[in-house]
mmCIF file of C-alpha atoms in Angstrom:
data_model
loop_
_atom_site.group_PDB
_atom_site.id
_atom_site.type_symbol
_atom_site.label_atom_id
_atom_site.label_comp_id
_atom_site.label_asym_id
_atom_site.label_seq_id
_atom_site.Cartn_x
_atom_site.Cartn_y
_atom_site.Cartn_z
ATOM 1 C CA UNK A 1 19.196 -3.845 -6.558
ATOM 2 C CA UNK A 2 17.831 -0.532 -7.650
ATOM 3 C CA UNK A 3 14.406 -1.967 -8.289
ATOM 4 C CA UNK A 4 14.228 -3.661 -4.901
ATOM 5 C CA UNK A 5 15.531 -0.531 -3.142
ATOM 6 C CA UNK A 6 13.022 1.854 -4.794
ATOM 7 C CA UNK A 7 10.080 -0.547 -4.270
ATOM 8 C CA UNK A 8 10.877 -1.090 -0.606
ATOM 9 C CA UNK A 9 11.321 2.615 -0.050
ATOM 10 C CA UNK A 10 7.947 3.358 -1.801
ATOM 11 C CA UNK A 11 6.059 0.767 0.255
ATOM 12 C CA UNK A 12 7.774 1.793 3.476
ATOM 13 C CA UNK A 13 6.483 5.374 2.969
ATOM 14 C CA UNK A 14 2.921 4.069 2.295
ATOM 15 C CA UNK A 15 3.163 1.709 5.375
ATOM 16 C CA UNK A 16 4.271 4.641 7.524
ATOM 17 C CA UNK A 17 1.143 6.605 6.450
ATOM 18 C CA UNK A 18 -1.025 3.514 7.371
ATOM 19 C CA UNK A 19 0.611 3.173 10.765
ATOM 20 C CA UNK A 20 0.193 6.929 11.401
ATOM 21 C CA UNK A 21 -3.535 6.785 10.607
ATOM 22 C CA UNK A 22 -3.912 3.599 12.621
ATOM 23 C CA UNK A 23 -2.397 5.166 15.749
ATOM 24 C CA UNK A 24 -4.286 8.511 15.299
ATOM 25 C CA UNK A 25 -7.735 6.857 14.707
ATOM 26 C CA UNK A 26 -7.256 3.755 16.904
ATOM 27 C CA UNK A 27 -6.130 5.725 19.976
ATOM 28 C CA UNK A 28 -9.337 7.796 19.814
ATOM 29 C CA UNK A 29 -11.502 4.686 19.952
ATOM 30 C CA UNK A 30 -9.262 3.042 22.557
ATOM 31 C CA UNK A 31 -9.600 6.043 24.855
ATOM 32 C CA UNK A 32 -13.266 6.969 24.297
ATOM 33 C CA UNK A 33 -14.688 3.535 23.540
ATOM 34 C CA UNK A 34 -17.013 2.637 20.668
ATOM 35 C CA UNK A 35 -20.257 3.602 22.324
ATOM 36 C CA UNK A 36 -19.283 7.331 22.739
ATOM 37 C CA UNK A 37 -17.918 7.533 19.252
ATOM 38 C CA UNK A 38 -20.140 8.985 16.566
ATOM 39 C CA UNK A 39 -20.634 7.181 13.246
ATOM 40 C CA UNK A 40 -18.748 10.024 11.478
ATOM 41 C CA UNK A 41 -15.649 9.750 13.675
ATOM 42 C CA UNK A 42 -13.719 7.797 11.086
ATOM 43 C CA UNK A 43 -14.512 10.248 8.323
ATOM 44 C CA UNK A 44 -13.648 13.218 10.568
ATOM 45 C CA UNK A 45 -10.442 11.537 11.775
ATOM 46 C CA UNK A 46 -9.372 10.719 8.208
ATOM 47 C CA UNK A 47 -10.069 14.233 7.120
ATOM 48 C CA UNK A 48 -8.174 15.710 10.068
ATOM 49 C CA UNK A 49 -5.168 13.386 9.632
ATOM 50 C CA UNK A 50 -5.222 13.914 5.821
ATOM 51 C CA UNK A 51 -4.784 17.619 6.415
ATOM 52 C CA UNK A 52 -2.256 17.267 9.196
ATOM 53 C CA UNK A 53 -0.146 14.535 7.672
ATOM 54 C CA UNK A 54 -0.989 15.111 4.041
ATOM 55 C CA UNK A 55 -2.461 11.647 3.670
ATOM 56 C CA UNK A 56 -4.642 10.903 0.683
ATOM 57 C CA UNK A 57 -6.616 8.102 -0.919
ATOM 58 C CA UNK A 58 -7.113 6.336 2.519
ATOM 59 C CA UNK A 59 -10.231 4.576 3.703
ATOM 60 C CA UNK A 60 -11.052 2.964 7.042
ATOM 61 C CA UNK A 61 -13.571 0.496 8.447
ATOM 62 C CA UNK A 62 -14.140 -0.164 12.160
ATOM 63 C CA UNK A 63 -15.543 -3.629 13.062
ATOM 64 C CA UNK A 64 -17.053 -4.508 16.405
ATOM 65 C CA UNK A 65 -16.654 -8.276 16.396
ATOM 66 C CA UNK A 66 -17.865 -9.314 12.974
ATOM 67 C CA UNK A 67 -20.089 -6.328 12.271
ATOM 68 C CA UNK A 68 -18.907 -3.030 10.611
ATOM 69 C CA UNK A 69 -19.960 -0.131 12.885
ATOM 70 C CA UNK A 70 -18.199 2.808 11.216
ATOM 71 C CA UNK A 71 -16.503 3.540 7.977
ATOM 72 C CA UNK A 72 -15.026 6.451 6.134
ATOM 73 C CA UNK A 73 -16.748 7.937 3.097
ATOM 74 C CA UNK A 74 -19.755 5.922 1.856
ATOM 75 C CA UNK A 75 -18.410 2.452 2.620
ATOM 76 C CA UNK A 76 -21.165 1.598 5.065
ATOM 77 C CA UNK A 77 -23.767 2.464 2.380
ATOM 78 C CA UNK A 78 -22.299 -0.345 0.285
ATOM 79 C CA UNK A 79 -22.307 -3.942 1.227
ATOM 80 C CA UNK A 80 -18.978 -4.798 2.827
ATOM 81 C CA UNK A 81 -18.029 -8.043 0.998
ATOM 82 C CA UNK A 82 -17.175 -10.754 3.439
ATOM 83 C CA UNK A 83 -17.437 -8.497 6.523
ATOM 84 C CA UNK A 84 -14.430 -9.006 8.667
ATOM 85 C CA UNK A 85 -13.603 -12.462 7.310
ATOM 86 C CA UNK A 86 -10.862 -11.219 4.903
ATOM 87 C CA UNK A 87 -9.072 -9.548 7.855
ATOM 88 C CA UNK A 88 -9.767 -11.853 10.827
ATOM 89 C CA UNK A 89 -6.477 -13.837 10.638
ATOM 90 C CA UNK A 90 -4.292 -11.135 9.225
ATOM 91 C CA UNK A 91 -1.271 -10.137 11.319
ATOM 92 C CA UNK A 92 -0.935 -6.451 12.153
ATOM 93 C CA UNK A 93 1.556 -5.668 9.293
ATOM 94 C CA UNK A 94 0.762 -3.981 6.036
ATOM 95 C CA UNK A 95 -0.024 -6.164 3.046
ATOM 96 C CA UNK A 96 -1.182 -5.624 -0.614
ATOM 97 C CA UNK A 97 -4.516 -6.940 -1.837
ATOM 98 C CA UNK A 98 -7.456 -6.042 -4.141
ATOM 99 C CA UNK A 99 -10.008 -3.817 -2.366
ATOM 100 C CA UNK A 100 -13.352 -5.706 -2.485
ATOM 101 C CA UNK A 101 -15.802 -2.849 -1.881
ATOM 102 C CA UNK A 102 -15.906 -0.427 -4.823
ATOM 103 C CA UNK A 103 -16.119 -3.109 -7.613
ATOM 104 C CA UNK A 104 -13.238 -1.313 -9.308
ATOM 105 C CA UNK A 105 -10.625 -4.031 -8.425
ATOM 106 C CA UNK A 106 -8.278 -1.350 -7.074
ATOM 107 C CA UNK A 107 -5.060 -2.632 -5.620
ATOM 108 C CA UNK A 108 -4.618 -1.304 -2.107
ATOM 109 C CA UNK A 109 -2.162 -1.543 0.800
ATOM 110 C CA UNK A 110 -4.031 -2.712 3.954
ATOM 111 C CA UNK A 111 -3.266 -2.488 7.690
ATOM 112 C CA UNK A 112 -5.398 -4.425 10.164
ATOM 113 C CA UNK A 113 -5.221 -3.237 13.820
ATOM 114 C CA UNK A 114 -6.847 -4.964 16.719
ATOM 115 C CA UNK A 115 -7.813 -2.290 19.206
ATOM 116 C CA UNK A 116 -7.332 -2.435 22.964
ATOM 117 C CA UNK A 117 -8.494 -0.321 25.896
ATOM 118 C CA UNK A 118 -12.145 0.692 25.811
ATOM 119 C CA UNK A 119 -12.359 -0.666 22.265
ATOM 120 C CA UNK A 120 -11.138 -4.150 23.022
ATOM 121 C CA UNK A 121 -12.512 -6.661 20.555
ATOM 122 C CA UNK A 122 -12.791 -4.049 17.758
ATOM 123 C CA UNK A 123 -10.752 -4.189 14.607
ATOM 124 C CA UNK A 124 -9.704 -1.149 12.567
ATOM 125 C CA UNK A 125 -8.968 -1.802 8.925
ATOM 126 C CA UNK A 126 -7.188 1.016 7.039
ATOM 127 C CA UNK A 127 -6.311 0.832 3.356
ATOM 128 C CA UNK A 128 -4.844 3.057 0.692
ATOM 129 C CA UNK A 129 -5.131 2.847 -3.094
ATOM 130 C CA UNK A 130 -1.662 2.311 -4.472
ATOM 131 C CA UNK A 131 -2.447 2.407 -8.196
ATOM 132 C CA UNK A 132 -0.389 5.550 -8.965
ATOM 133 C CA UNK A 133 2.609 4.169 -7.028
ATOM 134 C CA UNK A 134 2.380 0.854 -8.869
ATOM 135 C CA UNK A 135 2.220 2.634 -12.275
ATOM 136 C CA UNK A 136 5.319 4.689 -11.355
ATOM 137 C CA UNK A 137 7.123 1.499 -10.252
ATOM 138 C CA UNK A 138 6.115 -0.313 -13.456
ATOM 139 C CA UNK A 139 7.613 2.632 -15.487
ATOM 140 C CA UNK A 140 10.735 2.319 -13.441
ATOM 141 C CA UNK A 141 10.853 -1.449 -14.162
ATOM 142 C CA UNK A 142 10.536 -0.784 -17.915
ATOM 143 C CA UNK A 143 13.314 1.861 -17.774
ATOM 144 C CA UNK A 144 15.610 -0.435 -15.831
ATOM 145 C CA UNK A 145 14.953 -3.249 -18.287
ATOM 146 C CA UNK A 146 15.782 -0.868 -21.118
ATOM 147 C CA UNK A 147 19.036 0.091 -19.387
ATOM 148 C CA UNK A 148 19.922 -3.565 -19.038
ATOM 149 C CA UNK A 149 19.175 -4.297 -22.738
ATOM 150 C CA UNK A 150 21.222 -1.205 -23.820
ATOM 151 C CA UNK A 151 24.040 -2.222 -21.491
ATOM 152 C CA UNK A 152 24.015 -5.683 -22.918
ATOM 153 C CA UNK A 153 23.998 -4.429 -26.552
ATOM 154 C CA UNK A 154 26.722 -1.897 -25.790
ATOM 155 C CA UNK A 155 28.910 -4.531 -24.046
ATOM 156 C CA UNK A 156 28.379 -6.924 -26.919
ATOM 157 C CA UNK A 157 29.369 -4.202 -29.405
ATOM 158 C CA UNK A 158 32.500 -3.280 -27.485
ATOM 159 C CA UNK A 159 33.491 -6.941 -27.088
ATOM 160 C CA UNK A 160 32.898 -7.655 -30.817
ATOM 161 C CA UNK A 161 35.103 -4.685 -31.770
ATOM 162 C CA UNK A 162 37.846 -5.748 -29.360
ATOM 163 C CA UNK A 163 37.768 -9.400 -30.453
ATOM 164 C CA UNK A 164 37.825 -8.367 -34.164
ATOM 165 C CA UNK A 165 40.816 -6.038 -33.571
ATOM 166 C CA UNK A 166 42.668 -8.686 -31.602
ATOM 167 C CA UNK A 167 42.018 -11.300 -34.194
ATOM 168 C CA UNK A 168 43.181 -8.943 -36.982
ATOM 169 C CA UNK A 169 46.724 -8.886 -35.534
ATOM 170 C CA UNK A 170 46.585 -12.631 -35.180
ATOM 171 C CA UNK A 171 45.622 -12.972 -38.887
ATOM 172 C CA UNK A 172 48.403 -10.679 -39.914
ATOM 173 C CA UNK A 173 50.964 -12.729 -37.974
ATOM 174 C CA UNK A 174 49.483 -15.908 -39.492
#
């Protein structure tokens, strides 16, 4: 129960960050449209929201149809593996997957948002590296496993002592 509770809380916090960025960035595109938006809008938007909401390790890609038109950092300078194909059929809920762009096989939490308004037909993909969170959760898993083993050994020791003591009086009677 502890493991499930801590994991769900950790991912809920990350998901809230993704939704915050999605609304902050997506609403700009939905109001202004894609034509008026500059190529650096995603980077500027991420930097502004990272400062305001203390968000870190986030990246974003904006697709118009199947083609990437804007991205944070240097993502557009690299080949975006698979284009929009990995995100096309994804529901608009966060999910965990391996990020295909850096070649580092980083595990990330993704949120795919289909934009409306003046940006209808565009898709915003926001993702965050969750390696540090996963390492912390793995340490928690090991600690909880240790507590279970210690609890089992302690219980076994107490039961062995109690049974030995109880049988001693039965032996004396016999």
